[in-house]
Amino acid sequence: MSRDYPLGTIRTEQVWKRFRADQQRMLLRDRVDQMARRLRGDRGEDWRWALRDINLHIEPGESVGLIGSNGSGKSTLLKMLTRVMYPYAGVIDVRGRIGALIEIRAGIHPDLTGRENIYLFGALLGLKRREVAGRFDDIVEFARLGGAIDRQVKFYSSGMQMRLGFAVAAYLEPHVLLVDEVLAVGDAVFQQRCLDRMREVAEQGTTIVFVSHDLPAVQSICRRGVWLEQGTVRVDAGITDALAGYRDSIEAQSEASARVGEPLQLLKYEVRGEDAEDTTLHTDEPVTVELTLGGDYRGDATLHLGVSEGTSSPIFQISHEIRMTGGDHRVACVIPRLPLPRGRYTLWTGVYSIGKTDGGTLMSWHSAGQFDVFGPMLDTPPRAVVMAAPVFVPHQWED
């Protein structure tokens, strides 16, 4: 591979990575391959392919979100970009200084103090001591370590270690910043500060690769999305299109998953507007969600409804106690003013028993289907700030 790329460039060409198979976690496809090899008389060692033929070209200054389910290869790819591990085949080229936070203690030596770790990390990046000193106060302030900066890191809590690691990675002006899901360890305030800092370094021209299951956070940081599935690139597109495809896949998998043996089943659902025959929904107008449940269960239960943009974490959720008497049961929820902007949404539902069997699952939380809303688009900047926004939605129930 040519080395004449500008600083901040990432190139992967036909990258494959395998691990010795864990029999307990082997994918079905790998098990089939294993059985086929054994039928052919091949008794060689079994391997699990974590990445298969990955080709990515990331230009300087791009912000890329790596999305996908657990085990899809996201963290493995990130570790290879940082040269923590190497591919089985293919070539990886990352140009320039790399700031990485892929594990809580990544790049942090536990027997050194916080101060010593900052200067060590800077030296590993090729920075002169005075260059690190010029950023030292910003790092300490961002990490909020105070007097603990001269304490050995092995005596830090996991949150303190994570704050130090992120501050060092983000403030020593790397050409490439790689961040894994470890931000989930911190509290909500620090997570928000990390997202703000990532937006700042992106605007300064740093290349960012961000791995997270927090899809709104990914959308707020990244302009491009790479969806990995079973070690291959399923989608490489603009962040909106990549997230839409991933969310549709999650919703389809949820619909396909059978809930065999559960006491209740969702027989039918309908989402309609003010007119009983109007299935066109509009922002700030009345909406009725009608469900028909079926099953032999008799007793009190709590029905939960949620609306999301694809994942199982809802934008808002409402609940209602119902009494099941066996057979079919109809229940409707009326929302006087739908607080959703234009877009496609997913309706989620679940039913759980109350009383003597408090908390028992009668119908597991799952996707019922999708619906479209017509109305205004949200007026948000390209890199919208992600903040917790609990919402109460006025509603009425009818049994």
Phi, psi and omega in degrees: 000137179296146180255016184267031179271150177289162179300140182094359180277141174236129177228129170235132182234114175050053183272128175236145177216133180229157176229155174299132189295135169267112186301334182281337186240008183296136178293153180302318180299320179291325178295321178296316177300319180298314180296321180296319179296319181291326176294330177280358180090007180275110182256021180294174182294147180269141182229150174249125180274115180275327178224141184227108172054060181271123177235111180228136173237109181246122184275158178304133178088353178286148174243116188240130175261125174266117183237161180150166182285169176301136180086006182278348177111006185297307183293325177298316179296319180297319180294327178286328176294330179272358181068023172288327173222168186235154183286156173288322178210157179100178185231137176237131180226116176241118187265128175101184181288139182246124170255123187226140171227090183247345172215159184303319183258013183300123178078002182251126180268120187294334183273354177262158176285169176301318180299313182295325179294322179298313181290326177295315180298317178299320179296322179294332177278355180087015180273146176283158185301320181292331177291319177293319180300326180293340181251356188302312183298322179296320180296312182295319181294318181294318181284346179053051181264335178055230182292345181287353183297335180258018176258148178299139185296334180296345177263003177281152169287167179298324179293320178295319178297317180295319180296318178296314181300315181292317181300317179295314182296324187269340186256352178267023171051060176288158174281332180228128178245121180246124184229127178259185186295359185300343178299340180295343180290327184284168177284171186298322181295315181291323176303317179296320178295323177296316178297318178299317180294322178297322177295321180297313182291330176295318179292338177276358176102006178285138175283132183238134169237118189240121176254124180196150171270355177276089188296321176299323178295318178300317182294329181284337183262319194256148175259343183230144180235137175239114182262116177262139177219119180051042174083005178236160177277111179278317180217136172228102188204187173302152188300323180297314180292320180296315180293323179298316179296318180294317179295320178298323179294318178300316182295320180294320179296322180295318179295325184283338183289125182278139178252057184295134176092353178284144184296331182239152176227148174275109183277326185199146173218153178213135174241120186222163179277200184297320177281135184301335181258006184262111178264006177270122184256143182230146177303136174069018177242162182297144178221139176241130174249118182246129180238146171238117180257147179224149179156171183269358184295139176234125179146182181275147181208164176245124178264131178245134174240140177218156177233131180225175174264020176137315181280172183282352177275114189280154170291316172214157182219141179226152186227160182203136177276135180230159176242116179268134182241017184089144182084202184275148180219125179260137176216142181230144177240127180252124175252110186300324182222110183289117186268041182241138175283179179303139178155180178254135184230163180244133177266127179243149180209154177199154181228133183226140185286156175230168182096226185294331180250047185307125175091357180292142182277120175262323174213113187295154180299119184206168179279128176272327181160187184242159175211155181253145176241134177254136182162196182287151173277152175292135179269085182236148177292163182304324180246070185297144177287131179268121180223150176295132184221074177297136186233131170260126182251115177302137183201166177224148179249148176226124177253000000 
